[in-house]
mmCIF file of C-alpha atoms in Angstrom:
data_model
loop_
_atom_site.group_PDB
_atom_site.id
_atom_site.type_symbol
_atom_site.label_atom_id
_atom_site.label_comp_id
_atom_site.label_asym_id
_atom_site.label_seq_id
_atom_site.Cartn_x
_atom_site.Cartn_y
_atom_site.Cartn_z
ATOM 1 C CA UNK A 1 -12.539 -7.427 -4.768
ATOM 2 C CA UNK A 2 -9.385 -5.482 -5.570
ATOM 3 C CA UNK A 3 -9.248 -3.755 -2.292
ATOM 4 C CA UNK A 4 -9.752 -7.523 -0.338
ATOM 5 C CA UNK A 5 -6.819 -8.968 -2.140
ATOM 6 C CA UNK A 6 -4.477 -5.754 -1.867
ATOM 7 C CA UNK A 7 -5.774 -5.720 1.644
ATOM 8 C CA UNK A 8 -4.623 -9.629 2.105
ATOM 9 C CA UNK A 9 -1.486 -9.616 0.397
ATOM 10 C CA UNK A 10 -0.655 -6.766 2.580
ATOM 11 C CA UNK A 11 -1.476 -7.578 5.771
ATOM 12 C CA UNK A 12 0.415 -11.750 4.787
ATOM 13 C CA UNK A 13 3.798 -9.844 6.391
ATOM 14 C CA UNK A 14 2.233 -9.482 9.632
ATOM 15 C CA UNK A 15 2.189 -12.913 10.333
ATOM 16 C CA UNK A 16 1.993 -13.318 13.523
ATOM 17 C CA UNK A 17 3.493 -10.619 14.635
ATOM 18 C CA UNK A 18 0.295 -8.409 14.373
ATOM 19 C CA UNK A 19 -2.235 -11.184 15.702
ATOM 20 C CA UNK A 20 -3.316 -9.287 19.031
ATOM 21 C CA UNK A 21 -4.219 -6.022 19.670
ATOM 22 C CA UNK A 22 -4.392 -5.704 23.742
ATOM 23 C CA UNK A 23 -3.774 -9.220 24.436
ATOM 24 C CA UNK A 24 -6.971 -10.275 22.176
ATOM 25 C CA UNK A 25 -7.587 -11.530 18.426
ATOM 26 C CA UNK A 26 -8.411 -8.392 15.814
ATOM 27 C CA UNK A 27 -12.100 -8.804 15.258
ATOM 28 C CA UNK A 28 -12.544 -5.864 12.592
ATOM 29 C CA UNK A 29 -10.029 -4.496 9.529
ATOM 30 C CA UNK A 30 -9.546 -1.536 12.300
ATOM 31 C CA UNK A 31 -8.213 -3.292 14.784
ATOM 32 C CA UNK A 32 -5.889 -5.435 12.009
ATOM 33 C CA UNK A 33 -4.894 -1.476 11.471
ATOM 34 C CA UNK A 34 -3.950 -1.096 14.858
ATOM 35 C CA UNK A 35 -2.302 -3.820 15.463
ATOM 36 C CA UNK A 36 0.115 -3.738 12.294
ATOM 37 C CA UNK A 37 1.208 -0.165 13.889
ATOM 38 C CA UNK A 38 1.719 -2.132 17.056
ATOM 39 C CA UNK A 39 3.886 -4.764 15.649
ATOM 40 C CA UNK A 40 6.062 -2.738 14.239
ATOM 41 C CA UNK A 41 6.264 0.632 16.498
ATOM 42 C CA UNK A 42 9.542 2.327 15.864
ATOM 43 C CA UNK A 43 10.999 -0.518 13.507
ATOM 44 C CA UNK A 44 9.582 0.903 10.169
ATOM 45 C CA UNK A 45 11.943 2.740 8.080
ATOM 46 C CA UNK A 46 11.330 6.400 7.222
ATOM 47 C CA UNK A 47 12.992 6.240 3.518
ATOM 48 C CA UNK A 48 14.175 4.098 0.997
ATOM 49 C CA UNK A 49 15.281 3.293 -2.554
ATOM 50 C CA UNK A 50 14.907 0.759 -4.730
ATOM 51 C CA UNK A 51 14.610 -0.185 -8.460
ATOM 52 C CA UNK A 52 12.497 -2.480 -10.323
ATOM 53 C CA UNK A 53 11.985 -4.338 -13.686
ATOM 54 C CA UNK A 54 8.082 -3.584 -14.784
ATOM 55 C CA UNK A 55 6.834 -5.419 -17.491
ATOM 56 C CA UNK A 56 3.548 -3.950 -18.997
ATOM 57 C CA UNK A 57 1.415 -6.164 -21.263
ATOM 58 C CA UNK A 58 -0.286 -5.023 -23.851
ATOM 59 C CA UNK A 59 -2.034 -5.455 -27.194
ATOM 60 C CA UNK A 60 0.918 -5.258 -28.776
ATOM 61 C CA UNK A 61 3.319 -7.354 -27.069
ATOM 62 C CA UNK A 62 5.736 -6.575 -23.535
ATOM 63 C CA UNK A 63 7.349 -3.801 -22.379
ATOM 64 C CA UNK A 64 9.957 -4.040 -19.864
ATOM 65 C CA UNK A 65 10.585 -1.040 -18.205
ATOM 66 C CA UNK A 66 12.867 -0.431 -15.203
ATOM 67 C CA UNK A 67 11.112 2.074 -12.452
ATOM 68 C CA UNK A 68 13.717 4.141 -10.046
ATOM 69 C CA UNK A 69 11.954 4.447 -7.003
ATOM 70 C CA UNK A 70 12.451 6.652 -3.633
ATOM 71 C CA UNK A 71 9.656 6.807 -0.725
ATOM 72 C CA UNK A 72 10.367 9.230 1.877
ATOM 73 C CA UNK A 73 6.973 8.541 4.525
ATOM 74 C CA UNK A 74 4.334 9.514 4.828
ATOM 75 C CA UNK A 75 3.288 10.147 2.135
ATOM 76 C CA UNK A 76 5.559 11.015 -0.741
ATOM 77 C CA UNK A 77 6.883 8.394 -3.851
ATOM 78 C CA UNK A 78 8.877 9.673 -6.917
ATOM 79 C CA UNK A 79 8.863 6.773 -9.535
ATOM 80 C CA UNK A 80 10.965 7.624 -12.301
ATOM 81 C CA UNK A 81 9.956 5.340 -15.191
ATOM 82 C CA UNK A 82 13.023 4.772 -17.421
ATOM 83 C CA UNK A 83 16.306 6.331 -17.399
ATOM 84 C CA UNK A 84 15.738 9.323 -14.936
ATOM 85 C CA UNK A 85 17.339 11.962 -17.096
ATOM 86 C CA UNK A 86 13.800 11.196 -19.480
ATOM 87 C CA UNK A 87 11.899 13.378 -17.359
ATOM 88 C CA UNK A 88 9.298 10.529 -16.813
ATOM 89 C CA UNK A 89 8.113 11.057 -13.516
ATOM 90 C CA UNK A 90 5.180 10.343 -11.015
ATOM 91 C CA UNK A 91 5.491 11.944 -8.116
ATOM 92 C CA UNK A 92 2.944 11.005 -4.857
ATOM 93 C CA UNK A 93 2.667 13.701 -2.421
ATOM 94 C CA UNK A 94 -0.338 14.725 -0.455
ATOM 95 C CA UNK A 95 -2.899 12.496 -1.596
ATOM 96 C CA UNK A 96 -1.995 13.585 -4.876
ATOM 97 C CA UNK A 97 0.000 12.138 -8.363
ATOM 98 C CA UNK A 98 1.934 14.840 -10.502
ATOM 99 C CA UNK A 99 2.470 12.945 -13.643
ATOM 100 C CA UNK A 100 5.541 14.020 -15.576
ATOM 101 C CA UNK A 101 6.891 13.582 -19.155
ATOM 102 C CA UNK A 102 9.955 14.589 -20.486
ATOM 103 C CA UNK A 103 10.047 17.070 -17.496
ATOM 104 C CA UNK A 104 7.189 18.317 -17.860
ATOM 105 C CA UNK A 105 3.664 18.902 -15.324
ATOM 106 C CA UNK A 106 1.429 16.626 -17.826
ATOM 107 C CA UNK A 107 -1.202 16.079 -15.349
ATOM 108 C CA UNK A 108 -1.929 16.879 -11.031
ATOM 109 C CA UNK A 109 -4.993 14.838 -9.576
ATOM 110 C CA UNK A 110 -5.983 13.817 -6.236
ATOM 111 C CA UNK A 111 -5.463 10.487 -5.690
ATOM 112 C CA UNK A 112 -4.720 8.579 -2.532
ATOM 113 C CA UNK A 113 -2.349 5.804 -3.574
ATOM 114 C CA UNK A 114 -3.800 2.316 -1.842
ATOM 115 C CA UNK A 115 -0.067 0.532 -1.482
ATOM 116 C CA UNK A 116 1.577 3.919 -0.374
ATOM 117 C CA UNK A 117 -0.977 3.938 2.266
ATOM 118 C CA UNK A 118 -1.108 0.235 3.740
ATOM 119 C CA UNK A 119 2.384 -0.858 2.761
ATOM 120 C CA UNK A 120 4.291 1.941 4.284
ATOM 121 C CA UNK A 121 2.315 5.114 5.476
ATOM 122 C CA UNK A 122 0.030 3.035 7.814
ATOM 123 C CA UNK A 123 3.503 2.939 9.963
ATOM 124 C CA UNK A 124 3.710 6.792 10.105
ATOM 125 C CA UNK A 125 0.045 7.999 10.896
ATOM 126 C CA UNK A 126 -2.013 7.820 13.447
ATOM 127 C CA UNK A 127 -4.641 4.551 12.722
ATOM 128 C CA UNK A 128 -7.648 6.842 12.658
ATOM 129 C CA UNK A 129 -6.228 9.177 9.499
ATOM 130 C CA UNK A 130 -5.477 6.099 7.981
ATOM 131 C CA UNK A 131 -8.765 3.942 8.654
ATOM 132 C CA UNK A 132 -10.651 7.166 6.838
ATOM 133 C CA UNK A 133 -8.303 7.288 3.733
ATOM 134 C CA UNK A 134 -9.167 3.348 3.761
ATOM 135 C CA UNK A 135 -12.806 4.641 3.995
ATOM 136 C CA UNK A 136 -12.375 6.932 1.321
ATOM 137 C CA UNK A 137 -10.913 4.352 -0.851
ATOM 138 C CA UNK A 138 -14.052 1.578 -0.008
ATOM 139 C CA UNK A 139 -12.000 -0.602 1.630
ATOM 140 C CA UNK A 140 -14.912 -2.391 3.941
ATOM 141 C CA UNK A 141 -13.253 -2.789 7.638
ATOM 142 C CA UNK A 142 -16.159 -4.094 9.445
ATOM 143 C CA UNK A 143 -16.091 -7.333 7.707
ATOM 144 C CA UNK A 144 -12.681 -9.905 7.965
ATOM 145 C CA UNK A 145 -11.970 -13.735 8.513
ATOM 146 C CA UNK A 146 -8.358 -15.161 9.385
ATOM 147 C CA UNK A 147 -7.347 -17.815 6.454
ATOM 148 C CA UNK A 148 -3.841 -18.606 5.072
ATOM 149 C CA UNK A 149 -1.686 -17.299 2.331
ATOM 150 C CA UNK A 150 1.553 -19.442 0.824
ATOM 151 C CA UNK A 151 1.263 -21.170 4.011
ATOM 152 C CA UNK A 152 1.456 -18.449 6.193
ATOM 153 C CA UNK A 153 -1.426 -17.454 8.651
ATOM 154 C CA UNK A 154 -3.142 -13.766 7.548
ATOM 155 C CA UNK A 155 -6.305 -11.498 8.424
ATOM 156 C CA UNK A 156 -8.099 -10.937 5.115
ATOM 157 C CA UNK A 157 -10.201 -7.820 5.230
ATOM 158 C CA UNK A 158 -13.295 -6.657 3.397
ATOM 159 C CA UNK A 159 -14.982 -10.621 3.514
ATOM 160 C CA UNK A 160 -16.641 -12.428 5.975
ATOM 161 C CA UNK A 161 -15.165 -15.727 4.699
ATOM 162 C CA UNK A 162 -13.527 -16.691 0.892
ATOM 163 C CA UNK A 163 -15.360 -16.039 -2.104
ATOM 164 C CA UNK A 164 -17.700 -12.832 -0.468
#
């Protein structure tokens, strides 16, 4: 279920922009793939900044954090989680996470990271290395349905229709 809605919150930017692939209607999650490439051949960017206030709930109360991150595609995210100088780090790099703390390797796993892949990689790879991280991740292609998000027509992949 986590994969559908990632997968249609994702693909709610492509609008209408990404509705054909050869002049017809995607019919599979693989052809939504290929036609999100389409729509934006040559237009996505290669790097950017950006920071952002996290707030983590937990047993104990909130904690509001603010994240410094930097995406240079494909493939690689540095997230530094606090001030910078802390040493706090995750770094994404070849379908793996090198956690850092206070500067320090703490952990190195493999891990292909879903939103890395479909909100900003997908641009920068060819559809068919993408489609088998997807695979590798459980993401179900064969199965979609076109529905609406905050009023805005998307392809949601994974379902046949709302509630499967």
């Amino acid at each position: 279920m986590t994969a559908f809605l990632f997968t249609l919150l994702l693909l709610a930017g492509c609008g209408n922009q990404a509705s054909e692939v050869d002049g017809s209607a995607p019919e599979t999650g693989e052809d939504v793939i290929r036609a999100m490439q389409t729509a934006y051949e040559g237009d996505w960017y290669d790097t950017i900044t950006f920071v952002q206030t996290t707030i983590n709930h937990g047993p104990m109360g909130a904690d509001t954090l603010i994240w410094y991150e930097a995406l240079k595609l494909p493939g690689r995210l540095r997230i530094d989680i606090g001030r910078p100088s802390s040493g706090d780090t995750w770094i994404f790099r070849n379908d793996s996470i090198y956690v850092y703390s206070a500067g320090r390797l703490a952990n190195a796993v493999p891990t292909v990271h879903p939103l890395l892949l479909l909100g900003f990689d997908v641009y920068h790879m060819p559809a068919a290395d993408v489609i088998a991280k997807l695979d590798t991740l459980g993401f179900d292609l064969s199965s979609m349905y076109q529905t609406e998000w905050n009023g805005r027509p998307v392809y949601a992949v994974g379902a046949d229709s709302a509630g499967t």
